[in-house]
GROMACS .gro file of C-alpha atoms in nm:
model
  423
    1UNK     CA    1   1.367   3.582   6.568
    2UNK     CA    2   1.113   3.855   6.645
    3UNK     CA    3   1.191   4.232   6.662
    4UNK     CA    4   1.190   4.247   7.041
    5UNK     CA    5   1.445   3.968   7.065
    6UNK     CA    6   1.671   4.138   6.805
    7UNK     CA    7   1.649   4.470   6.984
    8UNK     CA    8   1.738   4.315   7.321
    9UNK     CA    9   2.040   4.137   7.164
   10UNK     CA   10   2.155   4.462   7.004
   11UNK     CA   11   2.142   4.662   7.329
   12UNK     CA   12   2.328   4.387   7.517
   13UNK     CA   13   2.612   4.399   7.261
   14UNK     CA   14   2.628   4.784   7.285
   15UNK     CA   15   2.658   4.759   7.667
   16UNK     CA   16   2.956   4.527   7.634
   17UNK     CA   17   3.135   4.692   7.346
   18UNK     CA   18   3.112   5.063   7.444
   19UNK     CA   19   3.285   5.034   7.793
   20UNK     CA   20   3.551   4.817   7.635
   21UNK     CA   21   3.614   5.081   7.373
   22UNK     CA   22   3.627   5.359   7.642
   23UNK     CA   23   3.864   5.159   7.864
   24UNK     CA   24   4.099   5.104   7.576
   25UNK     CA   25   4.161   5.483   7.545
   26UNK     CA   26   4.536   5.520   7.598
   27UNK     CA   27   4.648   5.704   7.918
   28UNK     CA   28   4.926   5.962   7.916
   29UNK     CA   29   5.260   5.806   7.837
   30UNK     CA   30   5.455   6.073   8.029
   31UNK     CA   31   5.576   5.930   8.365
   32UNK     CA   32   5.735   6.186   8.608
   33UNK     CA   33   5.999   6.066   8.849
   34UNK     CA   34   5.896   5.977   9.201
   35UNK     CA   35   5.632   5.762   9.366
   36UNK     CA   36   5.273   5.851   9.450
   37UNK     CA   37   5.170   5.849   9.817
   38UNK     CA   38   4.998   5.525   9.919
   39UNK     CA   39   4.650   5.506   9.764
   40UNK     CA   40   4.359   5.470  10.004
   41UNK     CA   41   4.177   5.133   9.979
   42UNK     CA   42   3.838   5.308   9.991
   43UNK     CA   43   3.866   5.568   9.719
   44UNK     CA   44   3.623   5.754   9.492
   45UNK     CA   45   3.646   5.793   9.119
   46UNK     CA   46   3.598   6.163   9.057
   47UNK     CA   47   3.916   6.217   8.851
   48UNK     CA   48   4.080   6.563   8.832
   49UNK     CA   49   4.362   6.429   8.621
   50UNK     CA   50   4.448   6.118   8.413
   51UNK     CA   51   4.821   6.147   8.364
   52UNK     CA   52   5.131   6.313   8.506
   53UNK     CA   53   5.148   6.552   8.214
   54UNK     CA   54   4.834   6.725   8.344
   55UNK     CA   55   4.999   6.820   8.672
   56UNK     CA   56   5.221   7.126   8.733
   57UNK     CA   57   5.589   7.105   8.814
   58UNK     CA   58   5.700   6.782   8.978
   59UNK     CA   59   5.352   6.678   9.090
   60UNK     CA   60   5.214   6.343   8.977
   61UNK     CA   61   4.859   6.219   8.904
   62UNK     CA   62   4.786   5.994   9.204
   63UNK     CA   63   4.493   5.827   9.376
   64UNK     CA   64   4.358   6.034   9.665
   65UNK     CA   65   4.042   6.035   9.885
   66UNK     CA   66   3.820   6.170   9.617
   67UNK     CA   67   3.974   6.001   9.310
   68UNK     CA   68   4.286   6.085   9.097
   69UNK     CA   69   4.439   6.422   9.167
   70UNK     CA   70   4.780   6.598   9.143
   71UNK     CA   71   5.002   6.525   9.437
   72UNK     CA   72   5.372   6.577   9.525
   73UNK     CA   73   5.576   6.251   9.495
   74UNK     CA   74   5.673   6.075   9.818
   75UNK     CA   75   6.049   6.137   9.765
   76UNK     CA   76   5.999   6.514   9.779
   77UNK     CA   77   5.749   6.508  10.065
   78UNK     CA   78   5.957   6.279  10.288
   79UNK     CA   79   6.198   6.558  10.366
   80UNK     CA   80   5.934   6.753  10.560
   81UNK     CA   81   5.926   6.680  10.936
   82UNK     CA   82   5.681   6.887  11.146
   83UNK     CA   83   5.738   6.953  11.519
   84UNK     CA   84   5.583   6.736  11.785
   85UNK     CA   85   5.515   6.364  11.828
   86UNK     CA   86   5.235   6.146  11.710
   87UNK     CA   87   4.978   6.055  11.982
   88UNK     CA   88   4.940   5.704  12.111
   89UNK     CA   89   4.628   5.568  11.934
   90UNK     CA   90   4.489   5.226  12.029
   91UNK     CA   91   4.355   4.992  11.771
   92UNK     CA   92   4.476   4.792  11.477
   93UNK     CA   93   4.354   4.687  11.137
   94UNK     CA   94   4.489   4.866  10.830
   95UNK     CA   95   4.199   4.987  10.611
   96UNK     CA   96   4.359   5.269  10.414
   97UNK     CA   97   4.621   5.548  10.438
   98UNK     CA   98   4.509   5.910  10.420
   99UNK     CA   99   4.873   6.036  10.416
  100UNK     CA  100   5.230   5.917  10.354
  101UNK     CA  101   5.437   6.195  10.522
  102UNK     CA  102   5.377   6.514  10.725
  103UNK     CA  103   5.372   6.713  10.405
  104UNK     CA  104   5.041   6.551  10.310
  105UNK     CA  105   4.879   6.710  10.618
  106UNK     CA  106   4.747   7.065  10.649
  107UNK     CA  107   4.863   7.319  10.908
  108UNK     CA  108   5.054   7.159  11.200
  109UNK     CA  109   4.901   6.810  11.170
  110UNK     CA  110   5.135   6.513  11.143
  111UNK     CA  111   5.102   6.190  10.949
  112UNK     CA  112   5.064   5.932  11.224
  113UNK     CA  113   4.977   5.561  11.251
  114UNK     CA  114   4.605   5.518  11.319
  115UNK     CA  115   4.369   5.227  11.366
  116UNK     CA  116   4.278   5.262  11.003
  117UNK     CA  117   4.626   5.296  10.860
  118UNK     CA  118   4.780   5.646  10.861
  119UNK     CA  119   4.597   5.973  10.912
  120UNK     CA  120   4.661   6.340  10.978
  121UNK     CA  121   4.644   6.393  11.352
  122UNK     CA  122   4.714   6.671  11.605
  123UNK     CA  123   5.061   6.608  11.751
  124UNK     CA  124   5.123   6.590  12.124
  125UNK     CA  125   5.387   6.808  12.296
  126UNK     CA  126   5.716   6.674  12.409
  127UNK     CA  127   5.746   6.529  12.760
  128UNK     CA  128   6.053   6.749  12.837
  129UNK     CA  129   5.954   7.028  13.080
  130UNK     CA  130   6.207   7.309  13.132
  131UNK     CA  131   6.210   7.507  13.461
  132UNK     CA  132   6.009   7.825  13.480
  133UNK     CA  133   5.662   7.939  13.409
  134UNK     CA  134   5.513   8.065  13.082
  135UNK     CA  135   5.374   8.421  13.067
  136UNK     CA  136   5.001   8.442  13.104
  137UNK     CA  137   4.829   8.304  12.791
  138UNK     CA  138   4.580   8.540  12.620
  139UNK     CA  139   4.223   8.413  12.623
  140UNK     CA  140   4.189   8.512  12.257
  141UNK     CA  141   4.475   8.328  12.087
  142UNK     CA  142   4.534   8.180  11.748
  143UNK     CA  143   4.661   7.833  11.673
  144UNK     CA  144   4.944   7.883  11.433
  145UNK     CA  145   5.205   7.681  11.630
  146UNK     CA  146   5.578   7.740  11.594
  147UNK     CA  147   5.662   7.485  11.863
  148UNK     CA  148   5.487   7.211  12.061
  149UNK     CA  149   5.729   7.135  12.343
  150UNK     CA  150   6.006   7.302  12.546
  151UNK     CA  151   6.267   7.081  12.378
  152UNK     CA  152   6.208   7.266  12.054
  153UNK     CA  153   6.315   7.601  12.207
  154UNK     CA  154   6.669   7.730  12.249
  155UNK     CA  155   6.836   7.782  12.580
  156UNK     CA  156   6.599   7.846  12.870
  157UNK     CA  157   6.304   7.943  12.655
  158UNK     CA  158   5.979   7.754  12.687
  159UNK     CA  159   5.701   7.673  12.439
  160UNK     CA  160   5.412   7.898  12.549
  161UNK     CA  161   5.085   8.033  12.418
  162UNK     CA  162   5.120   8.377  12.265
  163UNK     CA  163   4.896   8.602  12.047
  164UNK     CA  164   4.951   8.402  11.727
  165UNK     CA  165   4.970   8.051  11.879
  166UNK     CA  166   5.242   7.851  12.056
  167UNK     CA  167   5.587   8.001  12.029
  168UNK     CA  168   5.918   8.010  12.223
  169UNK     CA  169   5.919   8.264  12.509
  170UNK     CA  170   6.141   8.335  12.805
  171UNK     CA  171   5.989   8.205  13.133
  172UNK     CA  172   5.835   8.458  13.370
  173UNK     CA  173   6.103   8.423  13.638
  174UNK     CA  174   6.369   8.549  13.401
  175UNK     CA  175   6.154   8.817  13.246
  176UNK     CA  176   6.054   8.972  13.579
  177UNK     CA  177   6.403   9.116  13.625
  178UNK     CA  178   6.361   9.359  13.335
  179UNK     CA  179   6.219   9.703  13.429
  180UNK     CA  180   6.189   9.967  13.152
  181UNK     CA  181   6.202  10.336  13.232
  182UNK     CA  182   5.885  10.539  13.273
  183UNK     CA  183   5.554  10.486  13.451
  184UNK     CA  184   5.230  10.322  13.341
  185UNK     CA  185   4.951  10.560  13.241
  186UNK     CA  186   4.633  10.589  13.445
  187UNK     CA  187   4.381  10.380  13.252
  188UNK     CA  188   4.016  10.371  13.374
  189UNK     CA  189   3.819  10.057  13.364
  190UNK     CA  190   3.827   9.712  13.527
  191UNK     CA  191   3.749   9.360  13.441
  192UNK     CA  192   4.037   9.137  13.327
  193UNK     CA  193   3.950   8.957  13.005
  194UNK     CA  194   4.304   8.853  12.912
  195UNK     CA  195   4.669   8.945  12.959
  196UNK     CA  196   4.882   9.026  12.660
  197UNK     CA  197   5.196   9.054  12.875
  198UNK     CA  198   5.332   8.951  13.217
  199UNK     CA  199   5.637   9.188  13.250
  200UNK     CA  200   5.804   9.466  13.056
  201UNK     CA  201   6.019   9.208  12.877
  202UNK     CA  202   5.709   9.082  12.694
  203UNK     CA  203   5.669   9.426  12.526
  204UNK     CA  204   5.850   9.550  12.218
  205UNK     CA  205   6.061   9.871  12.207
  206UNK     CA  206   5.994  10.110  12.493
  207UNK     CA  207   5.643   9.989  12.575
  208UNK     CA  208   5.571   9.872  12.931
  209UNK     CA  209   5.342   9.594  13.059
  210UNK     CA  210   5.070   9.800  13.234
  211UNK     CA  211   4.734   9.729  13.398
  212UNK     CA  212   4.453   9.791  13.141
  213UNK     CA  213   4.077   9.765  13.144
  214UNK     CA  214   4.106   9.426  12.985
  215UNK     CA  215   4.385   9.283  13.198
  216UNK     CA  216   4.744   9.378  13.111
  217UNK     CA  217   4.873   9.513  12.779
  218UNK     CA  218   5.184   9.679  12.633
  219UNK     CA  219   5.138  10.060  12.665
  220UNK     CA  220   5.343  10.374  12.602
  221UNK     CA  221   5.479  10.485  12.936
  222UNK     CA  222   5.424  10.834  13.080
  223UNK     CA  223   5.729  11.035  13.178
  224UNK     CA  224   5.828  11.298  13.435
  225UNK     CA  225   5.803  11.642  13.278
  226UNK     CA  226   6.074  11.892  13.362
  227UNK     CA  227   6.007  12.268  13.320
  228UNK     CA  228   6.101  12.432  12.995
  229UNK     CA  229   6.039  12.365  12.625
  230UNK     CA  230   6.236  12.150  12.387
  231UNK     CA  231   6.402  12.305  12.082
  232UNK     CA  232   6.201  12.278  11.760
  233UNK     CA  233   6.204  11.915  11.645
  234UNK     CA  234   6.330  11.850  11.292
  235UNK     CA  235   6.068  11.729  11.045
  236UNK     CA  236   6.312  11.471  10.916
  237UNK     CA  237   6.421  11.281  11.223
  238UNK     CA  238   6.542  10.928  11.301
  239UNK     CA  239   6.422  10.706  11.580
  240UNK     CA  240   6.735  10.588  11.756
  241UNK     CA  241   6.640  10.700  12.104
  242UNK     CA  242   6.907  10.770  12.369
  243UNK     CA  243   6.638  10.867  12.620
  244UNK     CA  244   6.264  10.824  12.665
  245UNK     CA  245   6.181  11.076  12.941
  246UNK     CA  246   6.311  11.388  13.107
  247UNK     CA  247   6.391  11.181  13.423
  248UNK     CA  248   6.671  11.008  13.227
  249UNK     CA  249   6.850  11.342  13.158
  250UNK     CA  250   7.092  11.513  13.395
  251UNK     CA  251   7.020  11.850  13.559
  252UNK     CA  252   6.768  12.070  13.376
  253UNK     CA  253   6.809  11.891  13.048
  254UNK     CA  254   6.497  11.746  12.875
  255UNK     CA  255   6.454  11.447  12.648
  256UNK     CA  256   6.386  11.605  12.311
  257UNK     CA  257   6.374  11.508  11.942
  258UNK     CA  258   6.706  11.574  11.761
  259UNK     CA  259   6.870  11.468  11.436
  260UNK     CA  260   6.921  11.104  11.532
  261UNK     CA  261   6.621  11.051  11.751
  262UNK     CA  262   6.535  11.142  12.114
  263UNK     CA  263   6.830  11.277  12.314
  264UNK     CA  264   6.897  11.501  12.618
  265UNK     CA  265   6.889  11.875  12.535
  266UNK     CA  266   6.880  12.201  12.728
  267UNK     CA  267   6.533  12.361  12.728
  268UNK     CA  268   6.473  12.665  12.507
  269UNK     CA  269   6.421  12.911  12.799
  270UNK     CA  270   6.771  12.843  12.924
  271UNK     CA  271   6.921  12.826  12.579
  272UNK     CA  272   6.784  13.161  12.466
  273UNK     CA  273   7.018  13.351  12.706
  274UNK     CA  274   7.327  13.217  12.529
  275UNK     CA  275   7.469  13.433  12.248
  276UNK     CA  276   7.796  13.322  12.093
  277UNK     CA  277   8.030  13.580  11.939
  278UNK     CA  278   8.045  13.626  11.563
  279UNK     CA  279   7.790  13.666  11.284
  280UNK     CA  280   7.608  13.407  11.077
  281UNK     CA  281   7.748  13.364  10.722
  282UNK     CA  282   7.554  13.474  10.416
  283UNK     CA  283   7.391  13.155  10.283
  284UNK     CA  284   7.192  13.158   9.960
  285UNK     CA  285   6.873  12.963   9.927
  286UNK     CA  286   6.511  12.975  10.037
  287UNK     CA  287   6.233  12.745  10.155
  288UNK     CA  288   6.211  12.637  10.522
  289UNK     CA  289   6.215  12.260  10.546
  290UNK     CA  290   6.320  12.201  10.907
  291UNK     CA  291   6.517  12.356  11.193
  292UNK     CA  292   6.817  12.175  11.338
  293UNK     CA  293   6.856  12.434  11.615
  294UNK     CA  294   6.668  12.707  11.799
  295UNK     CA  295   6.948  12.909  11.965
  296UNK     CA  296   7.328  12.905  11.975
  297UNK     CA  297   7.320  12.676  12.274
  298UNK     CA  298   7.191  12.394  12.055
  299UNK     CA  299   7.520  12.406  11.861
  300UNK     CA  300   7.847  12.252  11.968
  301UNK     CA  301   8.176  12.435  12.011
  302UNK     CA  302   8.169  12.785  11.853
  303UNK     CA  303   7.906  12.713  11.595
  304UNK     CA  304   7.602  12.942  11.585
  305UNK     CA  305   7.240  12.873  11.507
  306UNK     CA  306   7.194  13.056  11.173
  307UNK     CA  307   6.933  13.092  10.901
  308UNK     CA  308   7.006  12.839  10.628
  309UNK     CA  309   6.847  12.738  10.306
  310UNK     CA  310   6.665  12.457  10.481
  311UNK     CA  311   6.556  12.662  10.789
  312UNK     CA  312   6.814  12.696  11.072
  313UNK     CA  313   7.134  12.498  11.114
  314UNK     CA  314   7.459  12.511  11.318
  315UNK     CA  315   7.719  12.697  11.109
  316UNK     CA  316   8.072  12.838  11.158
  317UNK     CA  317   8.031  13.209  11.230
  318UNK     CA  318   8.198  13.490  11.037
  319UNK     CA  319   8.375  13.782  11.194
  320UNK     CA  320   8.135  14.057  11.318
  321UNK     CA  321   8.064  14.326  11.060
  322UNK     CA  322   7.938  14.681  11.102
  323UNK     CA  323   7.640  14.701  11.329
  324UNK     CA  324   7.435  15.006  11.220
  325UNK     CA  325   7.258  15.208  11.482
  326UNK     CA  326   6.883  15.191  11.509
  327UNK     CA  327   6.612  14.945  11.586
  328UNK     CA  328   6.453  14.695  11.342
  329UNK     CA  329   6.071  14.705  11.301
  330UNK     CA  330   5.881  14.447  11.512
  331UNK     CA  331   5.906  14.090  11.376
  332UNK     CA  332   5.578  13.986  11.210
  333UNK     CA  333   5.405  13.676  11.346
  334UNK     CA  334   5.385  13.517  11.003
  335UNK     CA  335   5.719  13.542  10.819
  336UNK     CA  336   5.882  13.368  10.532
  337UNK     CA  337   6.247  13.260  10.517
  338UNK     CA  338   6.368  13.423  10.200
  339UNK     CA  339   6.711  13.572  10.265
  340UNK     CA  340   6.770  13.901  10.083
  341UNK     CA  341   7.031  14.009  10.336
  342UNK     CA  342   7.207  13.869  10.647
  343UNK     CA  343   7.408  14.178  10.776
  344UNK     CA  344   7.348  14.547  10.806
  345UNK     CA  345   7.646  14.624  10.582
  346UNK     CA  346   7.455  14.469  10.293
  347UNK     CA  347   7.192  14.743  10.316
  348UNK     CA  348   7.210  15.094  10.173
  349UNK     CA  349   7.235  15.405  10.388
  350UNK     CA  350   7.094  15.377  10.737
  351UNK     CA  351   6.872  15.074  10.659
  352UNK     CA  352   6.930  14.755  10.860
  353UNK     CA  353   6.889  14.388  10.773
  354UNK     CA  354   6.569  14.292  10.961
  355UNK     CA  355   6.303  14.025  10.966
  356UNK     CA  356   5.999  14.126  10.751
  357UNK     CA  357   5.700  13.959  10.595
  358UNK     CA  358   5.913  13.832  10.306
  359UNK     CA  359   6.199  13.711  10.519
  360UNK     CA  360   6.528  13.894  10.608
  361UNK     CA  361   6.535  14.215  10.408
  362UNK     CA  362   6.672  14.569  10.428
  363UNK     CA  363   6.428  14.791  10.621
  364UNK     CA  364   6.415  15.144  10.752
  365UNK     CA  365   6.475  15.163  11.130
  366UNK     CA  366   6.207  15.268  11.374
  367UNK     CA  367   6.394  15.589  11.441
  368UNK     CA  368   6.412  15.677  11.072
  369UNK     CA  369   6.049  15.600  11.020
  370UNK     CA  370   5.949  15.849  11.289
  371UNK     CA  371   6.148  16.129  11.107
  372UNK     CA  372   5.985  16.075  10.767
  373UNK     CA  373   5.683  16.307  10.726
  374UNK     CA  374   5.576  16.348  10.365
  375UNK     CA  375   5.387  16.669  10.260
  376UNK     CA  376   5.008  16.663  10.239
  377UNK     CA  377   4.738  16.531  10.464
  378UNK     CA  378   4.568  16.191  10.483
  379UNK     CA  379   4.210  16.159  10.356
  380UNK     CA  380   3.939  16.184  10.628
  381UNK     CA  381   3.933  15.883  10.854
  382UNK     CA  382   3.641  15.636  10.802
  383UNK     CA  383   3.387  15.579  11.076
  384UNK     CA  384   3.466  15.204  11.074
  385UNK     CA  385   3.791  15.046  10.986
  386UNK     CA  386   3.977  14.715  11.007
  387UNK     CA  387   4.292  14.612  11.193
  388UNK     CA  388   4.533  14.545  10.904
  389UNK     CA  389   4.868  14.720  10.919
  390UNK     CA  390   5.003  14.747  10.566
  391UNK     CA  391   5.230  15.032  10.665
  392UNK     CA  392   5.361  15.189  10.984
  393UNK     CA  393   5.485  15.529  10.869
  394UNK     CA  394   5.525  15.740  10.553
  395UNK     CA  395   5.862  15.578  10.506
  396UNK     CA  396   5.685  15.248  10.414
  397UNK     CA  397   5.508  15.411  10.121
  398UNK     CA  398   5.640  15.468   9.772
  399UNK     CA  399   5.653  15.812   9.608
  400UNK     CA  400   5.430  16.078   9.761
  401UNK     CA  401   5.190  15.829   9.925
  402UNK     CA  402   5.140  15.852  10.299
  403UNK     CA  403   5.053  15.594  10.562
  404UNK     CA  404   4.690  15.674  10.642
  405UNK     CA  405   4.393  15.508  10.821
  406UNK     CA  406   4.154  15.349  10.569
  407UNK     CA  407   3.863  15.104  10.586
  408UNK     CA  408   4.094  14.802  10.602
  409UNK     CA  409   4.332  14.961  10.852
  410UNK     CA  410   4.661  15.144  10.786
  411UNK     CA  411   4.760  15.153  10.419
  412UNK     CA  412   4.947  15.380  10.176
  413UNK     CA  413   4.714  15.643  10.018
  414UNK     CA  414   4.768  15.950   9.805
  415UNK     CA  415   4.767  16.259  10.024
  416UNK     CA  416   4.503  16.525  10.020
  417UNK     CA  417   4.630  16.877   9.986
  418UNK     CA  418   4.741  17.146   9.752
  419UNK     CA  419   4.856  16.988   9.422
  420UNK     CA  420   4.722  16.647   9.524
  421UNK     CA  421   4.394  16.475   9.442
  422UNK     CA  422   4.192  16.283   9.695
  423UNK     CA  423   4.224  15.901   9.666
   0.00000   0.00000   0.00000
């Protein structure tokens, strides 16, 4: 036997022995419960698994379109039934099955008989047609279907196209009876692309179905505006609304924000005239968080709107105390809410409890300020000066200092005169 013949014989033996050795490799001995879905007759051999032990949870290693892969067993999948009915497909001749139950199919597709066995197909809607008309379908819509036919919807609802696909909706005839309060805003623009609503009932919360530049959409309604101003709205407020516009409130009341949401309240102009008897109690604490009232009229019964550690709140008044004569200084525009006093009887001498830059504090009355004239003269006034008012009279200055005009405005300076040095 020559060398070429020996080499040919050797290669032939290798070709026969090596595949046999490979095919004799033992597969996994672990067998999970359940049955694989029917294997397609025409299948590939790109294996992603070789045994059930390579699959997570209850999945099994089964034949699929592209070879062996992990699949849920038929017993578990058979419980899933998607909405809709399989279409009528002509043709016979079973070649292979691409699915066993609806759970083998993506999205809303169903596992239906097909001319080549079973395949995932788009279901057809039910033949039952309930009375009524669906709201206008948006042109731009998704296809995540929650129903396919009217028989899948409760009561009188119909299966209609909505923003996110087909879903159960009340027919237009029933919806048209709902009219929410308020008026649609004036929206410029024309050209109806699509309608997101047909009536107010299509819109959530207080939104109304209004004409919009792209058809109809759910918009915040505009309201009738009565004269007056609402009391200050609390920063921490709920959204349980008892009204949406002034036209829903009786008389001169307005729809305003309150503790528990929007409710009818008297406007501030009318409330400011009401002054209930009694004095506010002394309440320790600082920092203004929010106001629950603006005047006494915001408060029920005999409660008064009083400074409180969290701003202003309705409190039980205390009996009136001594009201000292005199007038408090003008209230500054920017003031804090520190409470160093609440009543005149808490202040020494003729001083009164007044609003100041630091909050409520004991201050000299306007009448007393006019009487105070400290000895000495102010320094010469500058040619140019600012508009700050750091003092209003000599009574605002400590020691011998006087309230004089300086470059920044009025401030306390040391007087010029006999026994005094110029500042």
